[in-house]
Amino acid sequence: MALLPSESRRQEELWRRLAEVDDPELDEPITDMGFVERAEVTDDGRVLVDFRLPTYWCSPNFAFLMLDGVREALDGLSWRPAYEVRLQDHMFADEVNAGVAAGRSFGQIFGDLSGDCDVRALRETFHAKAYKRRQEGAILDLRQAGLADEAIVRLSLAGYEARHFPEPEAQFRQRRYREALLQRRPAMTLKDRAFQTWEGEPIGIDGLEAHLGELRSIRINMEFNGALCRGLKTTRYKQAEYVGGEPTLVDFILNRVPSPATDPATSTPVG
């Protein structure tokens, strides 16, 4: 049966909100990773979400962080529905599902099993990695557009926001870096430099290459983990492989990981 217009809008809003939730370790939307197996708005307006990770033993703190993000996304839906989120086929599925539904913290869910895991510190670590990965893509896109390094390191937030990139991938990276920047420094002004270290130090021209080397190593590590997750999920559920422009394990084996300033479909320079 076809969805009514209002139902269709709700379904679109649901998926849009879920796409804003990232895998904290990979900085990629959980919808792109294929972790959301079902997101359904029922006839009475309730929401049902089924969530599945690549392996039965995926780290429970990662599962908690993602499902906590899903809970926050569902709380932000315009019609304020009742909802049920179900982690499937995981060794701690029952504990995580019950705990997230009750609004409990990671420590409250796992008690002594949580050990000395500091989820807030873990979030901070992942936010730092995401910030750095996005910053590398932003800088390389500006280089690809012909902006000199001297101009890049001096570029203000206003100047960065005013840059127009014709490629959709570069537009996406521009938006994502801006989000990470303002999340890290919500009080920054349009006159402030767009490119600072995670600690808030300006990036000088003399240190730019070394800084980019650090960012590249972080990106490659995150992309490798992403390729591994996709491979494990594909193998576990015998699904047709879907890469969508992201590197696969073969790319790492053959040392052909594309730069974020290239077309991910062809690994050739954009433009």
Coordinates of C-alpha atoms in Angstrom, one line a residue:
M1 CA 0.0 0.0 0.0
A2 CA 1.4 3.4 -1.0
L3 CA 2.3 5.8 1.8
L4 CA 0.1 8.8 2.4
P5 CA 1.9 12.2 1.9
S6 CA 2.2 12.8 5.6
E7 CA 3.4 9.2 6.2
S8 CA 6.0 9.6 3.4
R9 CA 7.3 12.9 4.9
R10 CA 7.6 11.2 8.3
Q11 CA 9.5 8.3 6.8
E12 CA 11.9 10.7 4.9
E13 CA 12.4 12.7 8.1
L14 CA 13.2 9.5 10.0
W15 CA 15.9 8.4 7.6
R16 CA 17.3 11.9 7.4
R17 CA 17.7 12.0 11.2
L18 CA 19.2 8.6 11.3
A19 CA 21.7 9.6 8.6
E20 CA 23.0 12.3 11.0
V21 CA 24.2 9.6 13.5
D22 CA 27.8 8.5 12.8
D23 CA 29.7 5.4 13.7
P24 CA 31.9 7.1 16.3
E25 CA 35.0 5.2 15.4
L26 CA 34.7 5.6 11.6
D27 CA 33.0 9.1 11.3
E28 CA 30.6 7.7 8.8
P29 CA 26.8 7.7 8.9
I30 CA 25.3 4.5 10.3
T31 CA 22.9 4.4 7.4
D32 CA 25.8 4.4 4.9
M33 CA 27.5 1.6 6.8
G34 CA 24.3 -0.5 6.5
F35 CA 23.8 -0.8 10.2
V36 CA 20.2 0.3 10.1
E37 CA 18.3 -2.7 8.8
R38 CA 14.8 -1.3 9.3
A39 CA 13.4 2.2 10.1
E40 CA 9.7 2.1 9.9
V41 CA 6.9 4.5 10.9
T42 CA 3.8 2.5 11.8
D43 CA 0.2 3.5 11.1
D44 CA -0.2 5.0 14.5
G45 CA 2.9 7.1 14.2
R46 CA 5.3 4.9 16.3
V47 CA 8.8 4.3 15.1
L48 CA 10.6 0.9 14.9
V49 CA 14.3 0.7 14.3
D50 CA 16.3 -2.5 13.9
F51 CA 20.1 -2.1 14.2
R52 CA 22.7 -4.7 13.4
L53 CA 26.5 -4.5 13.7
P54 CA 29.1 -6.4 11.7
T55 CA 29.9 -9.0 14.3
Y56 CA 28.3 -10.6 17.3
W57 CA 31.2 -9.4 19.5
C58 CA 31.5 -5.7 18.3
S59 CA 32.6 -3.5 21.3
P60 CA 29.6 -2.8 23.5
N61 CA 30.7 0.7 24.1
F62 CA 30.6 1.4 20.4
A63 CA 27.1 -0.2 20.2
F64 CA 26.0 2.0 23.2
L65 CA 27.4 5.2 21.6
M66 CA 25.6 4.6 18.3
L67 CA 22.3 3.6 19.9
D68 CA 22.5 6.5 22.2
G69 CA 22.9 8.7 19.1
V70 CA 19.9 6.9 17.5
R71 CA 17.9 7.7 20.6
E72 CA 18.8 11.3 20.4
A73 CA 17.9 11.4 16.8
L74 CA 14.5 9.9 17.4
D75 CA 13.8 12.3 20.3
G76 CA 14.3 15.1 17.8
L77 CA 11.6 13.9 15.3
S78 CA 9.0 16.6 14.7
W79 CA 5.9 14.5 15.7
R80 CA 7.5 13.2 19.0
P81 CA 6.7 9.5 18.5
A82 CA 7.0 6.6 20.8
Y83 CA 9.7 4.4 19.5
E84 CA 11.5 1.1 19.9
V85 CA 15.2 0.6 19.0
R86 CA 16.4 -3.0 18.8
L87 CA 20.0 -4.1 18.6
Q88 CA 20.0 -7.5 16.9
D89 CA 22.4 -10.4 17.0
H90 CA 24.9 -9.0 19.5
M91 CA 26.2 -10.6 22.7
F92 CA 24.9 -7.7 24.8
A93 CA 21.8 -7.0 22.8
D94 CA 19.4 -7.5 25.7
E95 CA 21.4 -5.3 28.1
V96 CA 22.0 -2.5 25.6
N97 CA 18.4 -2.5 24.4
A98 CA 16.9 -2.4 27.9
G99 CA 19.4 0.2 29.1
V100 CA 19.0 2.6 26.1
A101 CA 15.2 2.3 26.3
A102 CA 15.4 3.3 30.0
G103 CA 17.8 6.2 29.4
R104 CA 20.6 4.6 31.4
S105 CA 24.2 5.5 31.1
F106 CA 26.9 3.0 29.9
G107 CA 28.0 2.4 33.5
Q108 CA 24.5 1.8 34.7
I109 CA 23.9 -0.7 32.0
F110 CA 27.0 -2.8 32.5
G111 CA 27.9 -2.1 36.1
D112 CA 31.1 -3.8 37.1
L113 CA 31.6 -5.1 33.6
S114 CA 32.2 -1.5 32.4
G115 CA 35.5 -1.5 34.3
D116 CA 37.2 1.8 34.0
C117 CA 35.7 2.7 30.6
D118 CA 35.1 6.4 30.4
V119 CA 32.5 6.9 27.7
R120 CA 32.8 10.7 27.8
A121 CA 36.5 10.4 27.2
L122 CA 35.9 7.9 24.4
R123 CA 33.5 10.3 22.7
E124 CA 36.1 13.0 23.0
T125 CA 38.8 10.8 21.4
F126 CA 36.4 10.0 18.5
H127 CA 35.4 13.6 18.0
A128 CA 39.1 14.6 17.8
K129 CA 39.7 11.9 15.1
A130 CA 36.6 13.0 13.1
Y131 CA 37.7 16.6 13.3
K132 CA 41.1 15.8 12.0
R133 CA 39.9 13.5 9.2
R134 CA 37.4 16.2 8.0
Q135 CA 40.1 18.9 8.3
E136 CA 42.4 17.0 6.0
G137 CA 39.7 16.7 3.4
A138 CA 38.9 20.4 3.6
I139 CA 42.5 21.4 3.1
L140 CA 43.1 19.1 0.2
D141 CA 39.9 20.3 -1.5
L142 CA 41.2 23.9 -1.2
R143 CA 44.5 22.8 -2.7
Q144 CA 42.6 21.0 -5.5
A145 CA 40.7 24.2 -6.2
G146 CA 44.0 26.1 -6.7
L147 CA 44.3 27.9 -3.4
A148 CA 47.9 28.4 -2.2
D149 CA 49.0 27.0 1.1
E150 CA 49.8 30.5 2.5
A151 CA 46.2 31.5 1.8
I152 CA 44.8 28.3 3.2
V153 CA 46.4 28.7 6.6
R154 CA 45.3 32.3 6.8
L155 CA 41.7 31.6 5.6
S156 CA 39.0 32.8 8.0
L157 CA 35.8 30.9 8.7
A158 CA 33.9 33.5 6.6
G159 CA 36.3 32.9 3.8
Y160 CA 36.0 29.2 4.0
E161 CA 32.2 29.3 4.1
A162 CA 32.2 31.6 1.0
R163 CA 34.2 29.1 -1.1
H164 CA 32.1 27.3 -3.7
F165 CA 33.0 23.8 -4.7
P166 CA 31.3 22.5 -7.8
E167 CA 31.8 18.8 -6.8
P168 CA 29.1 17.3 -4.6
E169 CA 31.8 15.4 -2.6
A170 CA 33.7 18.6 -1.8
Q171 CA 30.5 20.3 -0.8
F172 CA 29.7 17.5 1.5
R173 CA 33.2 17.6 3.1
Q174 CA 32.9 21.4 3.4
R175 CA 29.7 21.1 5.3
R176 CA 31.0 18.3 7.5
Y177 CA 34.2 20.1 8.5
R178 CA 32.2 23.2 9.3
E179 CA 30.0 21.1 11.6
A180 CA 33.0 19.6 13.4
L181 CA 34.7 23.0 13.7
L182 CA 31.7 24.7 15.3
Q183 CA 31.0 21.7 17.5
R184 CA 34.6 22.0 18.8
R185 CA 34.5 25.8 19.1
P186 CA 30.9 27.0 19.3
A187 CA 32.1 30.5 20.3
M188 CA 34.3 31.1 17.3
T189 CA 33.6 34.1 15.0
L190 CA 33.6 34.5 11.3
K191 CA 36.9 36.3 11.6
D192 CA 38.7 33.4 13.3
R193 CA 40.9 31.1 11.3
A194 CA 39.1 28.2 9.8
F195 CA 42.1 25.8 10.2
Q196 CA 43.3 25.3 13.7
T197 CA 44.7 22.2 15.5
W198 CA 42.3 20.2 17.7
E199 CA 43.9 22.0 20.6
G200 CA 43.2 25.5 19.1
E201 CA 46.6 26.4 17.9
P202 CA 47.0 28.1 14.5
I203 CA 48.5 26.0 11.7
G204 CA 51.6 27.7 10.3
I205 CA 52.8 27.4 6.8
D206 CA 56.1 25.8 8.0
G207 CA 54.2 23.1 9.9
L208 CA 51.5 22.4 7.3
E209 CA 53.0 19.4 5.7
A210 CA 53.8 17.6 9.0
H211 CA 50.3 18.4 10.1
L212 CA 48.8 16.9 7.0
G213 CA 51.0 13.8 7.5
E214 CA 49.4 13.3 10.9
L215 CA 45.9 13.8 9.5
R216 CA 46.5 11.4 6.6
S217 CA 47.6 8.6 9.0
I218 CA 44.4 9.1 11.0
R219 CA 42.3 9.0 7.9
I220 CA 43.9 5.8 6.6
N221 CA 43.4 4.1 9.9
M222 CA 39.7 5.1 10.0
E223 CA 39.2 4.0 6.3
F224 CA 40.9 0.7 7.0
N225 CA 38.6 0.1 10.0
G226 CA 35.6 1.0 7.8
A227 CA 36.7 -1.4 5.1
L228 CA 37.1 -4.1 7.7
C229 CA 33.6 -3.5 9.1
R230 CA 32.0 -3.6 5.7
G231 CA 33.9 -6.8 4.8
L232 CA 32.8 -8.5 8.1
K233 CA 29.2 -7.4 7.7
T234 CA 29.1 -8.6 4.1
T235 CA 30.6 -12.0 5.1
R236 CA 28.4 -12.4 8.1
Y237 CA 25.1 -11.8 6.3
K238 CA 26.2 -13.0 2.8
Q239 CA 25.1 -9.7 1.3
A240 CA 26.2 -8.3 -2.1
E241 CA 29.1 -6.0 -1.4
Y242 CA 28.3 -2.3 -1.4
V243 CA 31.2 0.1 -1.2
G244 CA 29.7 3.3 -2.4
G245 CA 33.1 4.9 -3.2
E246 CA 34.8 4.0 0.1
P247 CA 38.0 2.0 0.0
T248 CA 37.9 -1.8 0.4
L249 CA 40.4 -4.1 2.0
V250 CA 41.9 -4.8 -1.5
D251 CA 42.7 -1.1 -1.8
F252 CA 44.8 -1.3 1.4
I253 CA 46.5 -4.5 0.3
L254 CA 47.5 -3.0 -3.0
N255 CA 48.3 0.3 -1.5
R256 CA 45.9 2.3 -3.7
V257 CA 43.9 4.2 -1.1
P258 CA 42.5 7.2 -2.9
S259 CA 43.0 10.8 -1.5
P260 CA 39.8 12.5 -0.4
A261 CA 40.5 15.2 -3.0
T262 CA 40.0 12.6 -5.8
D263 CA 36.8 11.1 -7.3
P264 CA 36.2 8.1 -5.0
A265 CA 34.6 6.1 -7.9
T266 CA 37.7 6.4 -10.1
S267 CA 40.6 7.5 -7.9
T268 CA 41.4 10.1 -10.4
P269 CA 41.7 13.9 -9.7
V270 CA 38.5 15.8 -9.7
G271 CA 38.0 18.7 -12.0

